[in-house]
Amino acid sequence: MPFVNPLQVQWQFAQKLYSEWSENSPDLLKLIKDVKTPALVIRKSKLQKKFNEVKKHFQGFNIYYAVKANDDEEVIKTFARLGAGFEVASTFELQKVFKFGVSPERVISSNPVKPLEFIDFCLSGGVDRFAVDSFAEIDKISRFRKRARVYVRLAVPNVGSDWPLSRKFGVDTDTAVEILEYANSKGLIPYGITFHVGSQCNNLQNWFIAVKKAKEVWEKALSKGIKLQMLNIGGGIPARYTRESLSVKEIADYVKGLLNKYFGMKTLELQMEPGRGLVAEAGILVTSVIGKAERFKGEKWVYIDGGVFHGLAETLGGIRYSFYLPEKEGEELDFFTIGGISCDSMDVVAEKVALPKGIDVGDRIIILTAGAYTTVYASSFNGFPPPRVVMI
Ligand SMILES: Cc1ncc(COP(=O)(O)O)c(C=O)c1O
């Protein structure tokens, strides 16, 4: 078997992601050198390309961009202009979406547990579609005495998803039907079913089980006299971080096959609410090396002006990024641990990262595939501001 150098494997994948993102443009290299760090640099053309790819392969679906992934106004504006719908979880997110002239018919809210003030704000603004997964939520929504439409969130397997979402939300199929019946009795409209296979999902089996469960609820509801209209397949489309992932086409072909088999595509309204899959690969986080050290047993560290509190929170939950320094291409590599800017000892971004041996203070480290769940999680901990967003 040929010898595989783990340093090279990491570095080459990072190099590939960078050259795809930058299309090897010298202008972008200059921008990366000059931009004040930390900065999330997002290419609008990549957002457009990804949206069009999802739209093409998931033809027949209404796409609601999950704003939580990246709520930057330029991102929202870009998707609004492309005709996307939006999935929002808070008054703040909805206000941002409305700011760009998006009509309430293009908005849904899928967090199954919502603050009362937010429900009120939605209903007053004409947004009347809400995910639910508890009787208490039906009680809350029905307080407003409007014929809101509710769709029930099912618990489905999140096996193999790098960012699982199944424990906190979702109900079994029998409870789902009871919730829909309860909604009906309270004057709400039982509208549909939703699920989430887990964010960064690379396991098609999760969609298989989810669609089968949805079909079960659909039929059981029908037997109770409740005719549903809509199926929402949630998010989960993965991005490429340190390896290849399922493509949009592979997922779409598979899911459409399932829907044909279990539902017959024409009879229902289809929705999806991707977040990560639409924005992650459009953005890179440009950081600067602010220090370096050798710790006990010769472990090599570099410290950057980002960190788990400053854009890289998902590293705490197991997301691993690719790191690249275009100007040091071809240099000898070594393993490093990357520490964040704050004084907190949990602010460690990644271990065993392939970086050039000669890396030094002031060098710029590019963190690839950083468009999703980065700036939205960032705080000003320790007095360091969150990364700025630069849209190009
Ligand atoms: C209700 C809901 N919809 C959509 C999404 C977006 O998921 P993803 O980023 O995996 O596409 C999330 C992510 O947390 C979610 O909670």
Short mmCIF file of C-alpha atoms and ligand atoms in Angstrom, two decimals:
data_model
loop_
_atom_site.label_atom_id
_atom_site.label_comp_id
_atom_site.label_asym_id
_atom_site.label_seq_id
_atom_site.Cartn_x
_atom_site.Cartn_y
_atom_site.Cartn_z
CA MET A 1 0.00 0.00 0.00
CA PRO A 2 1.39 3.47 -0.81
CA PHE A 3 2.39 5.60 2.17
CA VAL A 4 -0.26 8.22 2.95
CA ASN A 5 1.10 11.31 4.65
CA PRO A 6 -1.64 12.61 6.99
CA LEU A 7 -0.11 16.11 6.94
CA GLN A 8 -0.34 16.21 3.16
CA VAL A 9 -3.87 14.79 3.09
CA GLN A 10 -5.15 17.61 5.31
CA TRP A 11 -3.20 20.32 3.55
CA GLN A 12 -4.19 19.20 0.07
CA PHE A 13 -7.88 19.15 0.92
CA ALA A 14 -7.59 22.65 2.38
CA GLN A 15 -5.71 23.73 -0.74
CA LYS A 16 -8.47 22.29 -2.94
CA LEU A 17 -11.22 24.09 -1.01
CA TYR A 18 -9.29 27.35 -1.17
CA SER A 19 -8.62 27.15 -4.89
CA GLU A 20 -12.29 26.38 -5.56
CA TRP A 21 -13.41 29.26 -3.36
CA SER A 22 -10.94 31.77 -4.78
CA GLU A 23 -10.74 30.40 -8.30
CA ASN A 24 -7.05 31.27 -7.82
CA SER A 25 -7.75 34.98 -8.26
CA PRO A 26 -4.77 37.17 -7.23
CA ASP A 27 -7.25 39.93 -6.27
CA LEU A 28 -8.71 37.71 -3.59
CA LEU A 29 -5.26 36.83 -2.30
CA LYS A 30 -4.57 40.55 -1.96
CA LEU A 31 -7.86 41.08 -0.14
CA ILE A 32 -6.99 38.25 2.26
CA LYS A 33 -3.63 39.88 2.97
CA ASP A 34 -5.13 43.33 3.53
CA VAL A 35 -8.44 42.69 5.29
CA LYS A 36 -8.59 43.51 8.99
CA THR A 37 -8.89 40.20 10.82
CA PRO A 38 -10.80 38.26 11.96
CA ALA A 39 -13.05 38.59 8.93
CA LEU A 40 -15.62 36.30 7.39
CA VAL A 41 -15.27 36.87 3.66
CA ILE A 42 -18.32 35.71 1.73
CA ARG A 43 -18.55 35.44 -2.03
CA LYS A 44 -22.00 36.41 -3.23
CA SER A 45 -21.48 34.45 -6.46
CA LYS A 46 -21.03 31.27 -4.41
CA LEU A 47 -24.27 31.89 -2.52
CA GLN A 48 -26.09 32.33 -5.80
CA LYS A 49 -24.52 29.23 -7.31
CA LYS A 50 -25.45 27.06 -4.34
CA PHE A 51 -28.99 28.39 -4.19
CA ASN A 52 -29.46 27.67 -7.89
CA GLU A 53 -28.01 24.19 -7.46
CA VAL A 54 -30.45 23.40 -4.65
CA LYS A 55 -33.33 24.90 -6.62
CA LYS A 56 -32.45 22.88 -9.71
CA HIS A 57 -32.14 19.52 -7.99
CA PHE A 58 -35.00 20.03 -5.55
CA GLN A 59 -37.35 21.23 -8.25
CA GLY A 60 -40.90 21.47 -6.94
CA PHE A 61 -39.78 22.37 -3.39
CA ASN A 62 -40.27 25.75 -1.76
CA ILE A 63 -36.89 26.67 -0.29
CA TYR A 64 -36.88 28.54 3.02
CA TYR A 65 -33.35 29.62 3.92
CA ALA A 66 -32.74 28.96 7.66
CA VAL A 67 -31.60 32.42 8.73
CA LYS A 68 -29.94 31.10 11.90
CA ALA A 69 -27.05 29.77 9.79
CA ASN A 70 -25.96 33.26 8.82
CA ASP A 71 -28.13 36.30 9.49
CA ASP A 72 -25.92 38.84 7.76
CA GLU A 73 -28.12 41.34 5.92
CA GLU A 74 -26.23 40.96 2.65
CA VAL A 75 -26.79 37.21 2.79
CA ILE A 76 -30.50 37.69 3.42
CA LYS A 77 -30.71 40.30 0.67
CA THR A 78 -28.98 37.96 -1.79
CA PHE A 79 -31.38 35.11 -1.12
CA ALA A 80 -34.38 37.45 -1.08
CA ARG A 81 -33.47 38.65 -4.57
CA LEU A 82 -33.12 35.06 -5.74
CA GLY A 83 -36.71 34.45 -4.64
CA ALA A 84 -35.99 32.30 -1.59
CA GLY A 85 -38.34 31.94 1.33
CA PHE A 86 -37.03 32.23 4.90
CA GLU A 87 -37.23 30.16 8.05
CA VAL A 88 -36.96 32.39 11.11
CA ALA A 89 -36.79 31.75 14.84
CA SER A 90 -36.95 35.20 16.38
CA THR A 91 -38.37 38.69 16.02
CA PHE A 92 -34.88 39.93 15.20
CA GLU A 93 -34.51 37.49 12.30
CA LEU A 94 -38.00 38.26 10.99
CA GLN A 95 -37.38 42.01 11.11
CA LYS A 96 -34.24 41.53 9.03
CA VAL A 97 -36.14 39.48 6.46
CA PHE A 98 -39.00 41.99 6.25
CA LYS A 99 -36.46 44.76 5.73
CA PHE A 100 -35.78 43.37 2.26
CA GLY A 101 -39.40 43.39 1.18
CA VAL A 102 -40.02 39.68 1.70
CA SER A 103 -43.76 39.06 2.04
CA PRO A 104 -45.11 37.05 5.01
CA GLU A 105 -46.21 34.25 2.65
CA ARG A 106 -42.52 33.59 2.04
CA VAL A 107 -41.75 33.03 5.73
CA ILE A 108 -42.15 30.07 8.09
CA SER A 109 -41.01 29.47 11.65
CA SER A 110 -39.78 26.00 12.53
CA ASN A 111 -38.37 26.18 16.03
CA PRO A 112 -41.02 24.11 17.84
CA VAL A 113 -40.72 26.18 21.04
CA LYS A 114 -41.21 29.90 20.48
CA PRO A 115 -41.47 32.90 22.81
CA LEU A 116 -45.01 34.29 23.03
CA GLU A 117 -43.87 37.75 21.93
CA PHE A 118 -42.39 36.24 18.79
CA ILE A 119 -45.59 34.36 17.94
CA ASP A 120 -47.47 37.63 18.42
CA PHE A 121 -45.01 39.50 16.18
CA CYS A 122 -45.31 36.85 13.46
CA LEU A 123 -49.09 36.80 13.49
CA SER A 124 -49.33 40.59 13.49
CA GLY A 125 -47.03 40.64 10.45
CA GLY A 126 -48.95 37.93 8.58
CA VAL A 127 -46.57 35.01 9.22
CA ASP A 128 -48.91 32.20 10.25
CA ARG A 129 -47.02 28.92 9.76
CA PHE A 130 -45.41 27.39 12.83
CA ALA A 131 -43.73 24.10 13.71
CA VAL A 132 -44.98 22.52 16.94
CA ASP A 133 -44.06 19.44 18.94
CA SER A 134 -45.99 19.87 22.18
CA PHE A 135 -49.51 20.50 23.40
CA ALA A 136 -48.25 23.55 25.29
CA GLU A 137 -47.18 25.15 22.02
CA ILE A 138 -50.67 24.68 20.57
CA ASP A 139 -52.06 26.37 23.68
CA LYS A 140 -49.67 29.28 23.20
CA ILE A 141 -50.46 29.78 19.51
CA SER A 142 -54.21 29.42 19.97
CA ARG A 143 -54.21 32.20 22.59
CA PHE A 144 -54.04 34.67 19.70
CA ARG A 145 -57.32 33.43 18.22
CA LYS A 146 -56.05 33.36 14.65
CA ARG A 147 -56.37 30.46 12.21
CA ALA A 148 -52.62 29.80 12.23
CA ARG A 149 -51.27 26.79 10.34
CA VAL A 150 -49.20 24.32 12.33
CA TYR A 151 -46.89 21.53 11.22
CA VAL A 152 -45.69 18.90 13.63
CA ARG A 153 -42.01 18.10 14.16
CA LEU A 154 -41.16 14.41 14.22
CA ALA A 155 -38.25 12.89 16.09
CA VAL A 156 -36.13 11.10 13.49
CA PRO A 157 -32.70 9.46 13.60
CA ASN A 158 -29.73 11.83 13.37
CA VAL A 159 -27.22 8.99 13.05
CA GLY A 160 -24.05 10.11 11.28
CA SER A 161 -24.96 13.79 11.35
CA ASP A 162 -22.04 15.83 12.67
CA TRP A 163 -24.41 18.24 14.45
CA PRO A 164 -27.35 16.16 15.75
CA LEU A 165 -30.62 17.92 16.59
CA SER A 166 -32.87 15.06 17.59
CA ARG A 167 -32.84 15.03 21.38
CA LYS A 168 -34.20 18.46 22.07
CA PHE A 169 -37.11 18.45 19.64
CA GLY A 170 -39.57 16.14 17.95
CA VAL A 171 -42.24 13.61 18.88
CA ASP A 172 -43.11 10.04 17.95
CA THR A 173 -45.70 9.37 15.28
CA ASP A 174 -48.64 8.71 17.63
CA THR A 175 -48.04 11.86 19.65
CA ALA A 176 -47.67 13.80 16.40
CA VAL A 177 -51.19 12.80 15.37
CA GLU A 178 -52.56 13.68 18.82
CA ILE A 179 -50.94 17.11 18.59
CA LEU A 180 -52.47 17.71 15.16
CA GLU A 181 -55.89 16.67 16.46
CA TYR A 182 -55.47 18.94 19.44
CA ALA A 183 -54.54 21.82 17.14
CA ASN A 184 -57.70 21.18 15.15
CA SER A 185 -59.83 21.22 18.31
CA LYS A 186 -58.27 24.56 19.29
CA GLY A 187 -59.18 26.24 16.02
CA LEU A 188 -55.75 26.01 14.37
CA ILE A 189 -55.16 24.47 10.94
CA PRO A 190 -53.26 21.16 11.00
CA TYR A 191 -51.08 21.91 8.03
CA GLY A 192 -48.24 19.43 7.73
CA ILE A 193 -45.22 17.55 9.02
CA THR A 194 -41.55 18.44 9.44
CA PHE A 195 -38.38 16.73 10.61
CA HIS A 196 -34.66 17.43 10.76
CA VAL A 197 -32.19 14.66 9.96
CA GLY A 198 -29.42 16.51 11.84
CA SER A 199 -27.15 19.22 10.55
CA GLN A 200 -24.22 18.17 8.36
CA CYS A 201 -25.97 14.89 7.54
CA ASN A 202 -24.02 12.42 5.44
CA ASN A 203 -26.32 9.48 6.01
CA LEU A 204 -29.11 8.97 3.46
CA GLN A 205 -30.72 6.40 5.74
CA ASN A 206 -31.84 9.24 8.03
CA TRP A 207 -33.99 10.67 5.23
CA PHE A 208 -35.36 7.21 4.50
CA ILE A 209 -36.60 6.65 8.04
CA ALA A 210 -37.85 10.23 8.32
CA VAL A 211 -39.95 10.06 5.15
CA LYS A 212 -41.39 6.71 6.21
CA LYS A 213 -42.37 8.13 9.59
CA ALA A 214 -43.90 11.17 7.92
CA LYS A 215 -46.00 8.92 5.70
CA GLU A 216 -47.19 7.05 8.79
CA VAL A 217 -48.33 10.30 10.43
CA TRP A 218 -49.95 11.46 7.19
CA GLU A 219 -52.05 8.27 6.99
CA LYS A 220 -52.92 8.16 10.67
CA ALA A 221 -54.02 11.79 10.58
CA LEU A 222 -56.16 11.07 7.52
CA SER A 223 -57.84 8.20 9.34
CA LYS A 224 -58.80 10.73 12.03
CA GLY A 225 -60.30 13.05 9.43
CA ILE A 226 -57.29 15.37 9.21
CA LYS A 227 -56.10 16.03 5.66
CA LEU A 228 -52.59 17.47 5.73
CA GLN A 229 -51.16 19.53 2.89
CA MET A 230 -47.46 19.97 3.42
CA LEU A 231 -44.24 18.05 4.06
CA ASN A 232 -41.13 19.94 5.15
CA ILE A 233 -37.88 17.94 4.97
CA GLY A 234 -35.90 20.41 7.12
CA GLY A 235 -32.19 21.07 6.67
CA GLY A 236 -29.22 18.75 6.90
CA ILE A 237 -27.51 19.27 3.53
CA PRO A 238 -23.81 18.93 4.35
CA ALA A 239 -20.84 21.08 3.38
CA ARG A 240 -17.27 19.95 2.71
CA TYR A 241 -15.09 20.64 5.74
CA THR A 242 -12.20 18.19 5.79
CA ARG A 243 -13.50 15.63 3.29
CA GLU A 244 -15.99 15.16 0.50
CA SER A 245 -19.65 14.99 1.44
CA LEU A 246 -22.93 13.94 -0.15
CA SER A 247 -23.78 16.27 -3.00
CA VAL A 248 -27.04 18.21 -3.33
CA LYS A 249 -27.90 16.06 -6.34
CA GLU A 250 -27.30 12.78 -4.51
CA ILE A 251 -29.56 13.84 -1.66
CA ALA A 252 -32.21 15.31 -3.96
CA ASP A 253 -32.37 12.22 -6.18
CA TYR A 254 -32.65 9.98 -3.16
CA VAL A 255 -35.26 12.07 -1.35
CA LYS A 256 -37.35 12.59 -4.47
CA GLY A 257 -37.31 8.83 -5.03
CA LEU A 258 -38.60 8.31 -1.50
CA LEU A 259 -41.29 10.93 -1.90
CA ASN A 260 -42.47 9.39 -5.13
CA LYS A 261 -42.62 5.99 -3.53
CA TYR A 262 -44.33 7.00 -0.31
CA PHE A 263 -46.34 10.08 -1.20
CA GLY A 264 -46.64 10.50 -4.96
CA MET A 265 -45.04 13.88 -5.51
CA LYS A 266 -47.97 15.82 -6.92
CA THR A 267 -50.35 15.60 -4.02
CA LEU A 268 -48.56 17.74 -1.51
CA GLU A 269 -46.71 20.99 -0.98
CA LEU A 270 -43.01 20.32 -0.44
CA GLN A 271 -40.77 22.51 1.66
CA MET A 272 -37.15 22.45 2.72
CA GLU A 273 -35.18 24.76 5.00
CA PRO A 274 -31.45 24.44 4.35
CA GLY A 275 -29.00 26.61 6.27
CA ARG A 276 -25.48 25.20 6.30
CA GLY A 277 -25.77 23.69 2.82
CA LEU A 278 -26.49 27.09 1.28
CA VAL A 279 -23.94 29.30 3.01
CA ALA A 280 -21.07 27.28 4.51
CA GLU A 281 -18.85 26.94 1.45
CA ALA A 282 -19.41 30.53 0.34
CA GLY A 283 -17.43 31.91 3.28
CA ILE A 284 -13.87 31.76 4.60
CA LEU A 285 -12.73 33.08 7.95
CA VAL A 286 -9.50 35.01 7.63
CA THR A 287 -7.55 35.09 10.87
CA SER A 288 -4.09 36.25 11.91
CA VAL A 289 -1.56 34.39 13.99
CA ILE A 290 -1.11 36.39 17.21
CA GLY A 291 1.27 34.09 19.04
CA LYS A 292 3.08 30.79 19.04
CA ALA A 293 4.51 28.54 21.69
CA GLU A 294 5.85 25.11 22.43
CA ARG A 295 4.10 23.48 25.38
CA PHE A 296 5.01 20.42 27.39
CA LYS A 297 6.29 17.40 25.49
CA GLY A 298 7.10 19.66 22.54
CA GLU A 299 3.49 20.27 21.49
CA LYS A 300 3.47 23.15 19.00
CA TRP A 301 0.78 25.81 19.37
CA VAL A 302 -0.28 28.79 17.35
CA TYR A 303 -2.83 31.31 18.60
CA ILE A 304 -5.18 33.16 16.27
CA ASP A 305 -7.42 36.20 16.58
CA GLY A 306 -10.55 34.06 16.18
CA GLY A 307 -11.67 31.35 18.56
CA VAL A 308 -14.54 29.34 19.93
CA PHE A 309 -16.12 32.53 21.27
CA HIS A 310 -15.21 34.45 18.12
CA GLY A 311 -16.71 32.49 15.25
CA LEU A 312 -15.58 28.93 15.79
CA ALA A 313 -18.11 27.71 18.36
CA GLU A 314 -18.98 24.62 16.35
CA THR A 315 -15.53 23.18 16.98
CA LEU A 316 -16.76 22.54 20.54
CA GLY A 317 -19.42 20.22 19.12
CA GLY A 318 -17.15 18.30 16.80
CA ILE A 319 -17.06 20.31 13.56
CA ARG A 320 -13.51 20.31 12.21
CA TYR A 321 -12.38 22.89 9.68
CA SER A 322 -9.65 22.93 7.05
CA PHE A 323 -6.86 25.50 7.53
CA TYR A 324 -4.74 26.98 4.78
CA LEU A 325 -2.01 29.54 4.18
CA PRO A 326 -1.79 30.20 0.43
CA GLU A 327 1.45 32.11 0.76
CA LYS A 328 3.20 29.18 2.38
CA GLU A 329 2.22 26.61 -0.21
CA GLY A 330 5.04 24.11 -0.75
CA GLU A 331 6.67 24.56 2.67
CA GLU A 332 7.37 21.68 5.03
CA LEU A 333 4.42 20.84 7.31
CA ASP A 334 4.03 19.87 10.94
CA PHE A 335 1.17 19.25 13.37
CA PHE A 336 -0.02 22.19 15.47
CA THR A 337 -2.70 22.89 18.04
CA ILE A 338 -4.64 26.09 17.31
CA GLY A 339 -5.70 28.20 20.29
CA GLY A 340 -8.26 30.99 20.20
CA ILE A 341 -7.76 34.60 21.21
CA SER A 342 -9.44 34.51 24.62
CA CYS A 343 -7.89 33.57 27.95
CA ASP A 344 -10.30 30.69 28.44
CA SER A 345 -8.62 27.28 28.34
CA MET A 346 -11.57 25.74 26.50
CA ASP A 347 -10.87 28.16 23.66
CA VAL A 348 -8.98 25.58 21.60
CA VAL A 349 -10.02 25.51 17.97
CA ALA A 350 -8.39 22.32 16.70
CA GLU A 351 -5.63 19.84 17.41
CA LYS A 352 -3.31 17.98 15.07
CA VAL A 353 -3.68 20.57 12.33
CA ALA A 354 -1.26 20.45 9.40
CA LEU A 355 0.40 23.86 9.12
CA PRO A 356 3.69 25.05 7.64
CA LYS A 357 6.59 24.51 10.06
CA GLY A 358 7.74 28.07 9.65
CA ILE A 359 4.39 29.68 10.52
CA ASP A 360 4.88 32.93 12.39
CA VAL A 361 3.13 35.78 14.17
CA GLY A 362 1.33 37.96 11.63
CA ASP A 363 0.71 35.14 9.13
CA ARG A 364 -2.84 34.79 7.90
CA ILE A 365 -4.59 31.49 8.41
CA ILE A 366 -7.63 30.91 6.23
CA ILE A 367 -10.34 28.77 7.73
CA LEU A 368 -12.36 27.20 4.93
CA THR A 369 -16.08 26.45 4.77
CA ALA A 370 -16.84 29.04 7.44
CA GLY A 371 -20.00 30.67 6.08
CA ALA A 372 -22.43 28.85 8.40
CA TYR A 373 -22.86 28.96 12.16
CA THR A 374 -19.79 31.11 12.75
CA THR A 375 -20.53 34.84 13.10
CA VAL A 376 -24.04 34.09 14.41
CA TYR A 377 -22.51 32.33 17.41
CA ALA A 378 -19.72 34.84 18.01
CA SER A 379 -19.55 36.95 21.17
CA SER A 380 -17.41 39.82 22.39
CA PHE A 381 -15.91 37.72 25.18
CA ASN A 382 -12.76 39.18 26.70
CA GLY A 383 -13.42 42.41 24.84
CA PHE A 384 -12.59 41.03 21.40
CA PRO A 385 -15.28 41.83 18.85
CA PRO A 386 -16.87 39.13 16.65
CA PRO A 387 -15.44 38.71 13.15
CA ARG A 388 -16.56 41.37 10.69
CA VAL A 389 -18.41 40.19 7.58
CA VAL A 390 -17.00 41.24 4.22
CA MET A 391 -19.26 40.45 1.27
CA ILE A 392 -17.59 40.40 -2.10
C1 LIG B 1 -35.70 23.98 12.55
C2 LIG B 1 -34.46 24.05 11.74
N1 LIG B 1 -34.57 24.17 10.41
C3 LIG B 1 -33.48 24.25 9.61
C4 LIG B 1 -32.22 24.23 10.16
C5 LIG B 1 -31.04 24.33 9.23
O1 LIG B 1 -30.35 23.14 9.21
P1 LIG B 1 -29.03 22.96 8.35
O2 LIG B 1 -28.14 24.08 8.69
O3 LIG B 1 -28.54 21.63 8.73
O4 LIG B 1 -29.44 22.99 6.93
C6 LIG B 1 -32.05 24.08 11.55
C7 LIG B 1 -30.73 24.02 12.15
O5 LIG B 1 -30.53 24.02 13.32
C8 LIG B 1 -33.22 23.99 12.35
O6 LIG B 1 -33.13 23.88 13.69
#
